[in-house]
Amino acid sequence: MKISTKGRYGLRVLIDLAEHSSEDQRETLRAISDRQKITIKYLEQIMVPLLQDGYIKSFRGHSGGYVLSRQPADIRVGDVVRTMEGSLAPVACLETDAGHCPMADDCPTLVLWQGLEAIIEAYLDQISLADLINNTVEDFVVVRRADYLKEGSAHES
């Protein structure tokens, strides 16, 4: 699995809005583009899923622009990456829209990929946007798969 520029830029845009916007101070695409060094055209594409999934709000008119719709502590990195990328699965056979793999019942590596996916999800789901802003990500560790599954993933199908 490789996180694309959409996933990375989506997080950067949310951090930018957390640091520069408020209900009284809305940020324009131009301002975000200038700070983040992302073209306005590409930034427009990034904003669509962030708007659709409710991470940001947009306002039109003279004082229009964008703001976060939730507190940074309430936005999980794993959720944002899933919004921007579609899946955290390290291999195609684990993606929900990939269909059933004909080798799934006899695949000796399936449990390996499932374990890796659980580790990726557990790590990213424990980190909030506030943790990125406050530079506390190094405080997080990868949890044991059994502990993650015991707590229950909010993203299980």
CSV table of C-alpha atoms in Angstrom, one decimal:
chain,number,residue,atom,x,y,z
A,1,MET,CA,0.0,0.0,0.0
A,2,LYS,CA,1.3,3.4,-0.9
A,3,ILE,CA,-0.5,6.6,0.2
A,4,SER,CA,-1.0,8.9,-2.8
A,5,THR,CA,-0.6,12.6,-2.9
A,6,LYS,CA,-4.4,12.9,-2.4
A,7,GLY,CA,-4.1,11.2,1.0
A,8,ARG,CA,-1.1,13.2,2.1
A,9,TYR,CA,-2.4,16.5,0.8
A,10,GLY,CA,-5.8,15.8,2.4
A,11,LEU,CA,-4.2,15.6,5.8
A,12,ARG,CA,-2.1,18.7,5.1
A,13,VAL,CA,-5.2,20.7,4.1
A,14,LEU,CA,-7.1,19.7,7.3
A,15,ILE,CA,-4.1,20.6,9.4
A,16,ASP,CA,-3.8,23.9,7.6
A,17,LEU,CA,-7.5,24.7,8.2
A,18,ALA,CA,-7.1,23.7,11.9
A,19,GLU,CA,-4.2,26.1,12.3
A,20,HIS,CA,-5.6,29.1,10.2
A,21,SER,CA,-9.4,29.0,10.1
A,22,SER,CA,-12.3,29.5,12.5
A,23,GLU,CA,-16.0,30.2,12.1
A,24,ASP,CA,-15.0,33.9,11.9
A,25,GLN,CA,-11.9,33.4,9.8
A,26,ARG,CA,-12.6,31.3,6.7
A,27,GLU,CA,-9.7,30.3,4.4
A,28,THR,CA,-9.8,30.6,0.7
A,29,LEU,CA,-8.4,28.1,-1.7
A,30,ARG,CA,-5.8,30.6,-2.8
A,31,ALA,CA,-4.5,31.0,0.8
A,32,ILE,CA,-4.4,27.3,1.4
A,33,SER,CA,-2.7,26.8,-2.0
A,34,ASP,CA,0.0,29.3,-1.3
A,35,ARG,CA,0.8,27.9,2.1
A,36,GLN,CA,0.7,24.2,1.1
A,37,LYS,CA,2.2,24.6,-2.4
A,38,ILE,CA,-0.6,22.7,-4.0
A,39,THR,CA,-2.2,24.0,-7.2
A,40,ILE,CA,-5.7,25.4,-6.9
A,41,LYS,CA,-6.9,22.9,-9.5
A,42,TYR,CA,-5.6,19.9,-7.5
A,43,LEU,CA,-6.8,21.5,-4.3
A,44,GLU,CA,-10.3,21.6,-5.7
A,45,GLN,CA,-10.2,17.9,-6.2
A,46,ILE,CA,-8.9,17.3,-2.7
A,47,MET,CA,-11.7,19.4,-1.2
A,48,VAL,CA,-14.5,17.4,-2.7
A,49,PRO,CA,-14.2,14.2,-0.6
A,50,LEU,CA,-13.3,16.2,2.5
A,51,LEU,CA,-16.6,18.2,2.0
A,52,GLN,CA,-18.6,15.0,1.2
A,53,ASP,CA,-17.4,13.2,4.3
A,54,GLY,CA,-18.1,16.2,6.5
A,55,TYR,CA,-14.5,17.1,7.6
A,56,ILE,CA,-14.8,20.7,6.3
A,57,LYS,CA,-17.6,23.2,5.5
A,58,SER,CA,-17.6,25.7,2.7
A,59,PHE,CA,-19.1,29.1,2.6
A,60,ARG,CA,-19.8,31.2,-0.5
A,61,GLY,CA,-19.8,34.9,-1.0
A,62,HIS,CA,-17.6,37.8,0.0
A,63,SER,CA,-16.5,36.2,3.3
A,64,GLY,CA,-16.5,32.7,1.9
A,65,GLY,CA,-14.0,30.0,2.3
A,66,TYR,CA,-13.4,26.8,4.2
A,67,VAL,CA,-13.3,25.8,7.9
A,68,LEU,CA,-13.1,22.5,9.7
A,69,SER,CA,-16.5,21.1,10.6
A,70,ARG,CA,-15.1,19.2,13.7
A,71,GLN,CA,-12.5,19.7,16.3
A,72,PRO,CA,-9.1,18.3,15.3
A,73,ALA,CA,-9.2,15.8,18.2
A,74,ASP,CA,-12.3,14.3,16.7
A,75,ILE,CA,-10.8,13.7,13.3
A,76,ARG,CA,-8.9,10.4,13.0
A,77,VAL,CA,-6.1,10.0,10.5
A,78,GLY,CA,-7.3,6.6,9.5
A,79,ASP,CA,-10.7,7.9,8.6
A,80,VAL,CA,-9.2,10.7,6.5
A,81,VAL,CA,-6.8,8.4,4.7
A,82,ARG,CA,-9.8,6.0,3.9
A,83,THR,CA,-11.8,9.0,2.6
A,84,MET,CA,-9.0,10.0,0.3
A,85,GLU,CA,-7.6,6.6,-0.7
A,86,GLY,CA,-10.7,4.3,-0.4
A,87,SER,CA,-8.9,1.5,1.5
A,88,LEU,CA,-6.0,0.8,3.8
A,89,ALA,CA,-5.7,-2.8,2.5
A,90,PRO,CA,-2.1,-3.7,1.7
A,91,VAL,CA,-3.2,-6.1,-1.1
A,92,ALA,CA,-6.1,-6.0,-3.5
A,93,CYS,CA,-7.7,-9.3,-2.3
A,94,LEU,CA,-8.6,-7.6,1.0
A,95,GLU,CA,-10.5,-4.7,-0.5
A,96,THR,CA,-14.2,-4.9,-0.2
A,97,ASP,CA,-14.9,-4.2,-3.8
A,98,ALA,CA,-12.3,-6.6,-5.1
A,99,GLY,CA,-14.6,-9.6,-5.0
A,100,HIS,CA,-13.8,-12.9,-3.5
A,101,CYS,CA,-10.4,-14.3,-4.3
A,102,PRO,CA,-10.6,-17.8,-5.6
A,103,MET,CA,-7.5,-18.7,-3.5
A,104,ALA,CA,-8.9,-17.2,-0.2
A,105,ASP,CA,-9.7,-20.5,1.4
A,106,ASP,CA,-6.3,-22.0,0.6
A,107,CYS,CA,-4.1,-19.0,0.6
A,108,PRO,CA,-1.1,-19.4,2.9
A,109,THR,CA,-0.4,-15.6,3.0
A,110,LEU,CA,-4.0,-14.3,3.6
A,111,VAL,CA,-3.5,-14.2,7.4
A,112,LEU,CA,-0.3,-12.2,6.9
A,113,TRP,CA,-2.0,-9.5,4.8
A,114,GLN,CA,-5.0,-9.4,7.2
A,115,GLY,CA,-2.6,-8.9,10.1
A,116,LEU,CA,-0.8,-6.1,8.3
A,117,GLU,CA,-4.0,-4.4,7.4
A,118,ALA,CA,-5.1,-4.6,11.1
A,119,ILE,CA,-1.8,-3.0,12.2
A,120,ILE,CA,-2.1,-0.2,9.7
A,121,GLU,CA,-5.7,0.5,10.7
A,122,ALA,CA,-4.9,0.3,14.4
A,123,TYR,CA,-2.0,2.7,14.1
A,124,LEU,CA,-3.7,5.3,11.9
A,125,ASP,CA,-7.1,5.1,13.8
A,126,GLN,CA,-5.5,6.0,17.2
A,127,ILE,CA,-4.0,9.2,15.9
A,128,SER,CA,-6.0,12.4,15.6
A,129,LEU,CA,-5.5,15.5,13.6
A,130,ALA,CA,-4.7,17.2,17.0
A,131,ASP,CA,-1.9,14.7,17.5
A,132,LEU,CA,-0.4,15.7,14.2
A,133,ILE,CA,-0.8,19.4,15.0
A,134,ASN,CA,0.7,19.0,18.5
A,135,ASN,CA,3.5,16.8,17.2
A,136,THR,CA,2.7,13.9,19.5
A,137,VAL,CA,2.6,11.2,16.9
A,138,GLU,CA,5.8,9.6,18.2
A,139,ASP,CA,4.0,8.8,21.4
A,140,PHE,CA,1.9,6.2,19.6
A,141,VAL,CA,2.9,2.6,19.2
A,142,VAL,CA,1.5,-0.1,17.1
A,143,VAL,CA,-0.9,-2.1,19.2
A,144,ARG,CA,-1.1,-5.9,19.1
A,145,ARG,CA,-3.7,-7.1,16.6
A,146,ALA,CA,-5.5,-9.1,19.3
A,147,ASP,CA,-5.9,-5.9,21.4
A,148,TYR,CA,-7.1,-3.9,18.4
A,149,LEU,CA,-9.7,-6.6,17.5
A,150,LYS,CA,-10.8,-7.0,21.1
A,151,GLU,CA,-11.5,-3.2,21.4
A,152,GLY,CA,-13.5,-3.5,18.2
A,153,SER,CA,-12.8,-1.5,15.0
A,154,ALA,CA,-15.4,1.1,14.1
A,155,HIS,CA,-14.5,0.3,10.5
A,156,GLU,CA,-15.3,-3.4,10.4
A,157,SER,CA,-17.9,-4.3,7.7
